[in-house]
XYZ file of C-alpha atoms in Angstrom:
640
model
C -88.767 -53.303 8.759
C -85.101 -54.086 8.480
C -82.644 -54.739 11.237
C -78.906 -55.151 11.335
C -77.395 -58.425 12.424
C -75.851 -56.754 15.458
C -79.156 -55.436 16.791
C -81.487 -57.678 18.800
C -85.123 -57.497 17.820
C -88.285 -58.036 19.852
C -90.819 -60.327 18.270
C -93.921 -62.270 19.200
C -93.271 -65.707 20.655
C -95.088 -67.799 18.072
C -95.015 -70.873 20.310
C -97.583 -69.117 22.505
C -99.266 -66.378 20.475
C -100.005 -67.474 16.935
C -102.836 -67.778 14.423
C -104.243 -70.751 16.325
C -104.236 -69.106 19.762
C -104.929 -65.410 19.128
C -108.647 -66.154 19.098
C -108.332 -67.532 22.634
C -107.191 -64.189 24.014
C -109.683 -62.448 26.270
C -108.768 -59.012 24.928
C -106.122 -58.522 22.240
C -106.300 -54.751 22.513
C -105.908 -54.677 26.275
C -103.017 -57.154 26.274
C -101.011 -55.697 23.396
C -101.921 -52.103 22.700
C -102.712 -50.936 26.217
C -99.143 -51.892 27.081
C -97.245 -50.745 23.982
C -99.222 -47.584 23.279
C -97.714 -46.152 26.438
C -94.116 -46.772 25.369
C -92.012 -43.889 24.045
C -94.912 -41.468 24.712
C -96.862 -43.569 22.211
C -94.618 -42.752 19.246
C -92.674 -45.115 16.995
C -90.768 -44.909 13.708
C -89.799 -47.327 10.969
C -86.359 -48.627 10.070
C -85.342 -47.420 7.546
C -87.217 -44.179 8.240
C -89.943 -43.020 5.854
C -90.081 -39.397 6.985
C -92.973 -39.941 9.375
C -93.592 -40.559 13.063
C -96.430 -42.889 13.987
C -98.547 -43.692 17.029
C -100.750 -46.659 17.866
C -103.761 -44.665 16.646
C -102.175 -44.245 13.210
C -100.440 -47.267 11.654
C -98.225 -46.962 8.582
C -99.819 -48.406 5.471
C -96.828 -50.730 5.083
C -98.110 -52.773 8.042
C -100.984 -53.849 5.784
C -99.231 -54.074 2.435
C -96.365 -56.158 3.858
C -98.802 -58.949 4.741
C -101.243 -58.529 1.821
C -104.084 -57.467 4.086
C -107.452 -57.184 2.284
C -107.503 -53.450 3.042
C -105.386 -50.915 4.900
C -105.594 -51.236 8.678
C -105.489 -47.615 9.873
C -104.914 -48.098 13.595
C -104.948 -50.451 16.592
C -108.635 -49.931 17.347
C -109.632 -50.890 13.824
C -107.383 -53.952 13.979
C -108.903 -55.296 17.202
C -112.481 -54.530 16.180
C -112.093 -56.016 12.708
C -110.506 -59.160 14.063
C -113.157 -59.515 16.786
C -115.870 -59.230 14.150
C -114.264 -62.032 12.138
C -113.395 -59.784 9.195
C -109.612 -60.175 9.508
C -108.000 -63.607 9.519
C -105.850 -64.602 12.513
C -102.640 -64.972 10.490
C -102.812 -61.429 9.125
C -103.678 -60.096 12.571
C -100.607 -61.711 14.123
C -98.314 -60.432 11.364
C -99.507 -56.847 11.819
C -99.159 -57.055 15.586
C -95.651 -58.456 15.159
C -94.638 -55.530 12.932
C -95.963 -53.145 15.550
C -93.974 -54.906 18.296
C -90.807 -54.696 16.137
C -91.318 -51.005 15.481
C -91.987 -49.996 19.083
C -88.937 -51.900 20.328
C -86.740 -50.515 17.577
C -87.842 -47.005 18.512
C -86.890 -47.426 22.174
C -83.632 -46.282 23.746
C -81.256 -47.726 26.356
C -82.288 -51.273 25.507
C -78.960 -52.651 26.719
C -79.736 -51.379 30.232
C -83.485 -52.111 30.334
C -84.300 -55.752 31.172
C -87.987 -55.082 30.426
C -87.613 -53.412 27.050
C -89.132 -56.429 25.264
C -91.917 -57.119 27.724
C -95.435 -57.890 26.566
C -96.852 -59.954 29.419
C -94.563 -62.831 28.524
C -95.772 -63.071 24.906
C -92.651 -61.660 23.226
C -89.056 -62.788 22.940
C -85.672 -61.411 21.880
C -84.062 -62.659 18.683
C -80.883 -61.887 16.748
C -78.896 -61.933 19.978
C -75.158 -62.164 20.589
C -73.465 -65.189 19.036
C -71.318 -65.505 22.170
C -74.292 -67.091 23.887
C -73.213 -70.599 22.883
C -71.394 -73.219 24.838
C -67.721 -73.792 24.221
C -68.341 -77.524 23.906
C -70.948 -77.002 21.199
C -68.743 -74.492 19.396
C -65.933 -76.982 19.134
C -68.258 -79.518 17.563
C -69.421 -77.051 14.946
C -72.985 -76.668 16.253
C -74.778 -73.521 17.353
C -76.217 -74.895 20.554
C -77.352 -72.583 23.343
C -75.225 -72.606 26.463
C -76.477 -75.047 29.063
C -75.496 -76.073 32.558
C -76.176 -79.705 31.794
C -73.933 -81.845 29.625
C -76.937 -83.167 27.683
C -78.093 -79.622 26.888
C -81.398 -80.109 28.712
C -83.100 -77.528 30.861
C -82.136 -77.794 34.526
C -85.204 -78.910 36.484
C -83.963 -78.936 40.024
C -85.177 -79.106 43.584
C -83.307 -77.675 46.559
C -82.397 -79.885 49.522
C -83.457 -77.221 52.007
C -82.250 -77.519 55.596
C -79.775 -80.331 55.000
C -76.467 -78.514 55.517
C -77.503 -74.868 55.899
C -80.135 -74.221 58.609
C -83.639 -73.561 57.321
C -85.847 -73.727 60.451
C -89.084 -73.640 58.450
C -88.062 -76.849 56.622
C -86.771 -78.757 59.647
C -89.228 -77.787 62.371
C -86.714 -75.429 63.935
C -84.165 -78.185 64.344
C -80.543 -78.040 63.175
C -79.940 -81.432 61.605
C -77.026 -83.677 62.402
C -75.382 -85.501 59.530
C -77.183 -88.674 60.567
C -80.458 -86.737 60.434
C -79.585 -85.586 56.926
C -78.960 -89.131 55.727
C -82.355 -90.183 57.078
C -84.015 -87.055 55.723
C -82.990 -87.615 52.089
C -83.133 -91.289 51.183
C -82.757 -93.117 47.903
C -86.522 -93.271 47.397
C -86.667 -89.453 47.512
C -84.317 -89.215 44.564
C -86.318 -91.822 42.656
C -89.497 -89.840 43.295
C -87.800 -86.700 42.019
C -86.951 -88.421 38.757
C -90.538 -89.674 38.464
C -91.748 -86.054 38.604
C -89.355 -84.981 35.860
C -86.587 -83.523 38.049
C -83.095 -84.011 36.595
C -80.921 -82.079 39.086
C -80.628 -81.436 42.809
C -79.397 -78.185 44.306
C -77.504 -78.468 47.592
C -76.789 -75.354 49.692
C -73.618 -76.013 51.713
C -71.456 -73.928 54.064
C -68.733 -72.081 52.228
C -66.078 -73.781 54.355
C -67.538 -77.300 54.081
C -64.595 -78.510 51.992
C -61.778 -76.467 53.507
C -58.799 -78.789 54.104
C -61.100 -81.686 53.228
C -58.282 -83.466 51.436
C -55.789 -83.074 54.279
C -55.423 -85.528 57.132
C -56.138 -82.809 59.645
C -59.689 -82.219 58.437
C -61.465 -78.957 59.160
C -62.444 -79.289 62.767
C -65.044 -81.363 64.599
C -67.590 -81.465 61.726
C -65.896 -80.299 58.555
C -65.012 -83.680 57.147
C -68.312 -85.175 58.225
C -70.251 -82.539 56.286
C -68.269 -83.173 53.100
C -68.625 -86.949 53.527
C -72.398 -86.606 53.926
C -72.606 -84.405 50.834
C -70.681 -87.051 48.941
C -73.053 -89.781 50.114
C -76.062 -87.795 48.820
C -74.309 -87.268 45.501
C -73.787 -91.013 45.172
C -77.513 -91.653 45.782
C -78.456 -88.981 43.256
C -76.056 -90.280 40.629
C -77.517 -93.783 40.840
C -80.864 -92.527 39.525
C -79.351 -90.179 36.951
C -79.594 -86.877 38.822
C -76.975 -84.152 38.440
C -76.130 -81.694 41.219
C -75.388 -78.008 41.759
C -73.511 -76.946 44.887
C -74.528 -73.575 46.316
C -71.914 -72.059 48.628
C -73.408 -70.123 51.538
C -71.240 -67.800 53.599
C -72.038 -67.095 57.262
C -73.395 -63.661 58.056
C -70.020 -62.355 59.125
C -68.618 -63.127 55.680
C -70.662 -60.267 54.253
C -68.250 -58.277 54.171
C -65.439 -56.457 55.974
C -63.637 -55.195 52.907
C -60.821 -57.687 53.302
C -59.221 -56.165 56.374
C -60.052 -58.904 58.830
C -62.193 -57.061 61.369
C -65.302 -58.980 62.385
C -65.572 -60.849 59.085
C -63.660 -63.604 57.379
C -60.651 -62.336 55.406
C -60.917 -62.453 51.640
C -58.026 -64.890 51.443
C -59.868 -67.449 53.583
C -63.025 -67.057 51.509
C -61.054 -67.649 48.326
C -59.352 -70.706 49.796
C -62.738 -72.120 50.830
C -64.055 -71.620 47.294
C -61.002 -73.239 45.747
C -61.499 -76.301 47.963
C -65.161 -76.470 46.965
C -64.201 -76.223 43.286
C -61.718 -79.055 43.739
C -64.430 -81.196 45.351
C -66.881 -80.381 42.532
C -64.281 -81.203 39.902
C -63.747 -84.678 41.309
C -67.450 -85.505 41.411
C -69.012 -86.621 38.104
C -72.415 -85.631 39.498
C -71.681 -81.940 40.132
C -72.293 -79.767 37.059
C -71.942 -76.275 38.574
C -70.769 -74.339 41.612
C -72.620 -71.239 42.833
C -70.524 -68.553 44.513
C -71.615 -67.139 47.875
C -73.478 -63.829 47.920
C -71.249 -60.853 48.508
C -71.793 -57.137 49.029
C -68.113 -56.556 48.329
C -67.882 -55.642 44.643
C -64.254 -56.835 44.511
C -65.001 -60.368 45.595
C -66.855 -61.904 42.583
C -63.769 -61.604 40.400
C -61.476 -62.981 43.096
C -63.971 -65.779 43.809
C -64.060 -66.718 40.145
C -60.288 -66.683 40.104
C -60.273 -69.119 43.038
C -62.545 -71.491 41.090
C -60.464 -71.212 37.930
C -57.302 -72.031 39.858
C -58.867 -75.438 40.546
C -60.856 -75.962 37.327
C -61.006 -73.680 34.301
C -64.055 -75.442 32.778
C -66.422 -75.762 35.756
C -69.693 -73.852 35.293
C -69.886 -71.011 37.826
C -73.091 -69.330 39.011
C -72.895 -65.721 40.235
C -75.792 -64.766 42.562
C -77.743 -61.662 41.576
C -81.148 -59.968 41.658
C -83.075 -57.974 39.087
C -82.385 -54.748 40.949
C -78.678 -55.426 40.460
C -79.190 -56.087 36.759
C -80.942 -52.767 36.311
C -78.718 -50.569 38.483
C -75.196 -51.941 38.784
C -74.619 -54.857 36.458
C -71.134 -56.187 37.062
C -70.071 -59.731 36.244
C -66.474 -60.847 36.316
C -64.995 -61.579 32.880
C -64.906 -65.219 31.835
C -63.411 -65.846 28.421
C -64.467 -69.486 28.202
C -68.172 -68.689 28.631
C -68.740 -70.925 31.636
C -70.268 -68.109 33.693
C -73.987 -67.964 34.510
C -76.224 -65.636 36.529
C -77.982 -67.222 39.529
C -81.137 -65.141 39.872
C -82.946 -64.936 43.220
C -86.697 -64.388 42.778
C -87.540 -64.730 46.476
C -90.379 -62.727 47.972
C -89.479 -59.776 50.135
C -90.825 -58.933 53.568
C -91.989 -55.408 52.782
C -95.258 -54.389 54.428
C -97.206 -54.394 51.209
C -95.938 -57.897 50.575
C -97.035 -59.635 53.741
C -99.650 -57.718 55.677
C -103.224 -58.926 56.023
C -105.209 -59.219 59.210
C -108.481 -60.877 58.283
C -109.953 -63.306 55.778
C -110.985 -60.715 53.215
C -107.539 -59.116 53.365
C -105.897 -62.473 52.786
C -107.906 -63.034 49.627
C -107.289 -59.478 48.427
C -103.585 -60.128 48.951
C -103.837 -63.242 46.811
C -105.715 -61.340 44.081
C -103.165 -58.507 44.321
C -100.281 -60.879 43.682
C -102.071 -62.610 40.820
C -103.058 -59.332 39.163
C -99.551 -58.022 38.583
C -97.891 -61.195 37.365
C -97.936 -60.040 33.739
C -96.861 -56.417 34.274
C -93.475 -54.752 34.682
C -91.939 -55.446 38.046
C -88.788 -56.526 39.814
C -88.317 -60.251 40.241
C -87.707 -59.638 43.948
C -91.495 -59.442 44.448
C -91.374 -56.363 46.638
C -94.604 -55.070 48.159
C -95.901 -58.616 47.921
C -96.845 -60.035 51.286
C -99.151 -57.726 53.241
C -102.901 -58.351 53.463
C -105.335 -58.312 56.334
C -108.536 -59.936 55.079
C -109.689 -62.616 52.670
C -110.207 -60.334 49.686
C -106.782 -58.827 50.304
C -105.253 -62.299 50.220
C -106.856 -63.011 46.883
C -105.810 -59.650 45.492
C -102.248 -60.463 46.504
C -102.422 -63.801 44.715
C -103.812 -62.077 41.634
C -100.846 -59.693 41.811
C -98.302 -62.525 41.813
C -99.975 -64.301 38.931
C -100.124 -61.097 36.907
C -96.431 -60.255 37.161
C -94.894 -63.714 36.775
C -95.116 -64.048 32.988
C -93.068 -60.892 32.410
C -90.231 -62.415 34.447
C -89.091 -64.017 31.192
C -88.031 -60.570 29.956
C -84.902 -60.088 32.137
C -84.171 -63.815 31.924
C -83.833 -63.495 28.142
C -82.350 -59.980 28.192
C -79.211 -60.833 30.161
C -77.861 -63.518 27.787
C -78.917 -61.481 24.760
C -77.170 -58.233 25.696
C -74.513 -59.423 28.155
C -73.861 -63.027 27.094
C -74.721 -64.355 30.560
C -77.421 -67.065 30.678
C -79.757 -67.033 33.685
C -80.513 -69.802 36.178
C -83.305 -69.343 38.772
C -81.608 -70.407 41.985
C -84.193 -69.522 44.648
C -87.691 -68.181 45.137
C -89.552 -70.594 42.856
C -92.498 -71.911 44.890
C -96.210 -71.267 45.450
C -96.004 -69.069 48.540
C -97.086 -65.434 48.388
C -96.045 -64.300 51.845
C -93.497 -64.905 54.591
C -95.631 -67.074 56.900
C -92.961 -69.790 57.019
C -90.978 -67.387 59.217
C -93.842 -66.658 61.636
C -91.893 -68.257 64.511
C -88.864 -66.064 63.910
C -88.166 -63.262 66.413
C -87.833 -60.850 63.495
C -91.181 -61.780 61.922
C -93.448 -58.784 61.299
C -97.075 -59.740 61.899
C -99.499 -57.747 59.757
C -102.225 -60.373 59.933
C -101.116 -62.015 56.693
C -101.016 -65.512 58.181
C -104.292 -65.514 60.117
C -106.484 -67.114 57.472
C -104.409 -69.902 55.986
C -107.075 -72.433 57.016
C -109.434 -70.793 54.520
C -107.160 -71.916 51.681
C -107.185 -75.594 52.656
C -109.234 -77.619 50.152
C -110.388 -74.383 48.509
C -111.068 -74.807 44.809
C -110.396 -71.097 44.275
C -106.934 -71.278 45.807
C -106.170 -74.541 44.007
C -107.002 -72.980 40.624
C -104.925 -69.889 41.191
C -101.965 -71.749 42.679
C -101.913 -73.983 39.605
C -102.063 -70.861 37.451
C -99.164 -69.324 39.386
C -97.109 -72.509 39.041
C -97.731 -72.707 35.282
C -96.741 -69.074 34.765
C -93.569 -69.495 36.804
C -92.594 -72.678 34.976
C -93.006 -70.946 31.629
C -91.056 -67.805 32.557
C -88.284 -69.470 34.540
C -87.708 -72.074 31.848
C -86.667 -69.317 29.439
C -83.228 -69.432 31.043
C -81.002 -72.453 31.537
C -83.208 -73.829 34.315
C -84.614 -73.430 37.781
C -84.697 -74.959 41.242
C -87.861 -75.353 43.303
C -87.445 -74.085 46.862
C -87.577 -77.454 48.666
C -88.436 -81.110 48.296
C -90.113 -81.910 51.596
C -90.343 -80.981 55.271
C -88.394 -82.815 57.939
C -90.256 -84.681 60.692
C -88.769 -86.035 63.891
C -88.815 -89.559 62.472
C -86.736 -88.399 59.526
C -89.390 -89.394 57.003
C -90.368 -85.921 55.865
C -93.875 -85.258 54.580
C -94.685 -88.227 52.393
C -97.178 -87.401 49.685
C -99.340 -90.376 50.592
C -99.371 -89.475 54.273
C -100.243 -85.861 53.480
C -102.995 -86.937 51.120
C -102.088 -84.123 48.740
C -103.494 -81.491 51.100
C -101.632 -78.210 51.586
C -102.441 -77.638 55.254
C -99.392 -75.604 56.306
C -97.630 -72.648 54.639
C -94.380 -74.616 54.507
C -95.814 -77.186 52.100
C -96.265 -74.496 49.449
C -92.468 -74.479 49.137
C -92.120 -78.271 48.828
C -92.278 -79.748 45.346
C -93.404 -83.177 46.532
C -96.360 -81.713 48.413
C -97.595 -79.337 45.715
C -97.195 -82.097 43.128
C -99.255 -84.482 45.257
C -101.908 -81.765 45.604
C -102.065 -81.319 41.821
C -100.819 -77.731 41.962
C -98.064 -78.059 39.335
C -98.412 -79.312 35.751
C -96.944 -82.804 35.599
C -94.749 -84.354 34.466
C -92.218 -81.515 34.519
C -90.901 -82.676 31.145
C -92.225 -84.664 28.218
C -90.807 -88.157 27.866
C -92.413 -88.555 24.438
C -90.228 -85.977 22.701
C -88.356 -87.187 19.672
C -84.595 -86.821 19.478
C -85.021 -83.925 17.064
C -87.154 -81.916 19.463
C -85.810 -79.405 21.918
C -85.923 -80.901 25.417
C -89.154 -80.014 27.186
C -90.344 -77.830 24.278
C -93.819 -79.373 24.105
C -94.218 -78.999 27.843
C -93.173 -75.334 27.797
C -95.620 -74.566 25.012
C -98.366 -76.111 27.113
C -97.621 -74.145 30.283
C -97.071 -71.020 28.183
C -100.783 -70.976 27.444
C -101.244 -69.736 31.017
C -99.606 -66.462 29.920
C -101.904 -65.981 26.934
C -104.356 -64.192 29.247
C -104.148 -62.593 32.639
C -105.388 -64.420 35.745
C -109.108 -64.656 36.300
C -110.404 -61.753 38.370
C -112.773 -63.974 40.353
C -111.581 -62.811 43.750
C -115.022 -61.763 45.044
C -116.285 -63.730 47.997
C -118.946 -66.366 47.666
C -117.328 -69.692 46.911
C -117.377 -72.839 49.012
C -114.563 -71.589 51.247
C -116.110 -68.243 52.094
C -119.863 -67.645 52.524
C -121.470 -64.955 50.376
C -121.855 -61.560 51.992
C -125.437 -61.421 53.445
C -127.924 -58.811 52.227
C -128.659 -55.950 54.665
C -131.177 -56.953 57.377
C -134.662 -55.359 57.364
C -135.312 -52.162 59.333
C -136.622 -53.195 62.752
C -137.249 -49.650 64.010
C -136.516 -49.594 67.749
C -135.738 -53.304 67.728
C -133.080 -55.497 66.154
C -132.896 -58.251 63.575
C -132.604 -61.767 65.018
C -130.657 -63.750 62.403
C -131.435 -67.013 64.188
C -135.214 -66.696 64.209
C -135.397 -64.574 61.096
C -137.662 -61.939 62.723
C -137.287 -58.591 64.478
C -137.015 -58.651 68.276
C -137.969 -55.809 70.671
C -137.551 -54.944 74.334
C -141.046 -53.301 74.249
C -143.233 -54.737 71.511
C -144.595 -52.043 69.183
C -148.371 -51.420 69.144
C -150.386 -53.658 66.891
C -151.084 -51.717 63.722
C -154.787 -51.165 62.819
C -156.302 -53.595 60.414
C -157.750 -52.330 57.136
C -161.561 -51.664 57.035
C -163.719 -54.078 55.010
C -166.646 -51.781 54.066
C -168.761 -54.549 52.492
C -168.658 -56.630 55.648
C -169.250 -53.483 57.717
C -172.425 -52.617 55.721
C -173.754 -56.134 56.044
C -173.156 -56.069 59.779
C -174.892 -52.688 60.132
C -177.944 -53.897 58.217
C -178.198 -57.047 60.287
C -177.933 -54.969 63.460
C -180.786 -52.619 62.446
C -183.025 -55.528 61.562
C -182.276 -57.289 64.836
C -183.037 -54.090 66.771
C -186.419 -53.580 65.099
C -187.440 -57.188 65.773
C -186.414 -56.853 69.422
C -188.541 -53.699 69.879
C -191.581 -55.315 68.306
C -191.307 -58.382 70.509
C -190.983 -56.233 73.640
C -194.063 -54.241 72.840
C -196.087 -57.388 72.320
C -195.015 -58.689 75.647
C -195.726 -55.451 77.526
C -198.974 -54.661 75.690
C -197.850 -51.114 75.024
C -199.678 -49.611 72.052
C -198.205 -46.088 72.407
C -201.761 -44.458 72.494
C -202.943 -45.846 69.223
C -206.173 -47.778 68.761
C -205.967 -51.253 67.505
C -207.269 -51.636 64.012
C -210.312 -53.804 63.735
């Protein structure tokens, strides 16, 4: 099948699905054809056309002749059955599947507005994309290097300093930290530990006005200068161990948005001035590699915000916050001719009822299974309908849902730079939580029972396996962009030490720890190290590592959500029928208020006959003895 240079194509990702791994798939037909046979009402055509329309139950003969197959493969069922029987070699199988993927994608419409057009449970990728998706620095040097946030071209592997400058009660025990608290919270050893895990960047959420008038003698009020000074001190610590930094500007609630007329919000002019000051600060720090704009519901503001940054620095990488729903419905990024604009994608879980509710142990597990099950199917990255479950099985179903949908998250991450020349960075939502239990102390928390059984997950081998699976799938999908940031590093304690991995013993005993990279790493719930230090200079950074974690997407999550493991006792068999009584599980017998009558015993006729004979004999002997004693001859004469 041919394709013009201007048209992206969808193809199998050979780093994951290839002749060496196709045999490891649980079900090739279910993974590939069950998904694609439903696209375009099942029909596809060839390019150039051959006068025919095909379906997955009728392959064109060219699929076989193009790869020198030993015979013509007529349809998808024959392909899967022949391969399963060992009568079709893996290489030929992959080539035919790849042609089918090409054809289905090429037969689809509206691909420039469909982030999931090239989705096959994370096993496919877009190629032949726009040549504008290269960095200006690499273009000037004559190379064709993909755009990157980092100067070394590596993938951003970041962790967010949650609760330091923007309140996050779940991370700080409900406490708003002073700047002295922040300095004690994040110490030099924390940054060294980050590097040891493979982290190369820190992400710091800061108030939008943290740098306003920072360079003037007047300062910005009672705390403005102190905040900026503390940020600078953390940047110095990070730089000493080789970490880069991304500043995330966070506007207060009243900044969102009054349309620029003053009112109850902050005027647009003030917002723009705040952003310009932040850009100036970032420009003067060798550690800062990017600045993320504050979220805004005002569609006019992104362009004016970008203009404020460019007035201070025309080369600083700028991240524009967005969600998948925005990509699909109202994609609008401000123009940036120098290609230093990136999308900051939020993959945080929502608080919809179906996302959080569970009220008993079985519901909790069903919820976990539910989340795992949909990780590899089409969905929005916002993880809506994700948190609700009310028993243990529900919790597991929810986990299964999250696992199942995570691998397809690579599709919009690759679609946006391919069709709109805007690389994607995962700015928030990357963690191992599947509910909103970290906000259970909030007045707005909706309790559906989803947090009642967290103790069941502690030291559970089932939960450990599936959390590791979820982490691997997320790492693979989110690394298809320019990088990601894990939700937090650690939790603040009153002594300022946070939750040291040694002190915690690697045990996830609170919901908050699922969002902390240091804790999940200590518990063995993420593949480590986060990058390969043994890569040669000719290898793509982290490529070996990504291939390894990509194997998690080769198959769906294990559907082993039924009860009966060490953390949940098997469901007992029904008790015996005790009639008018009841079953006593302690004694293992039926109990009664009035004992039932003793049932008759079965008759032993042999014993009964023997007893009857013995009785007759004894009676006759007794009569004879009595007559002898009484001398009674009954009128008969005695024989001589």
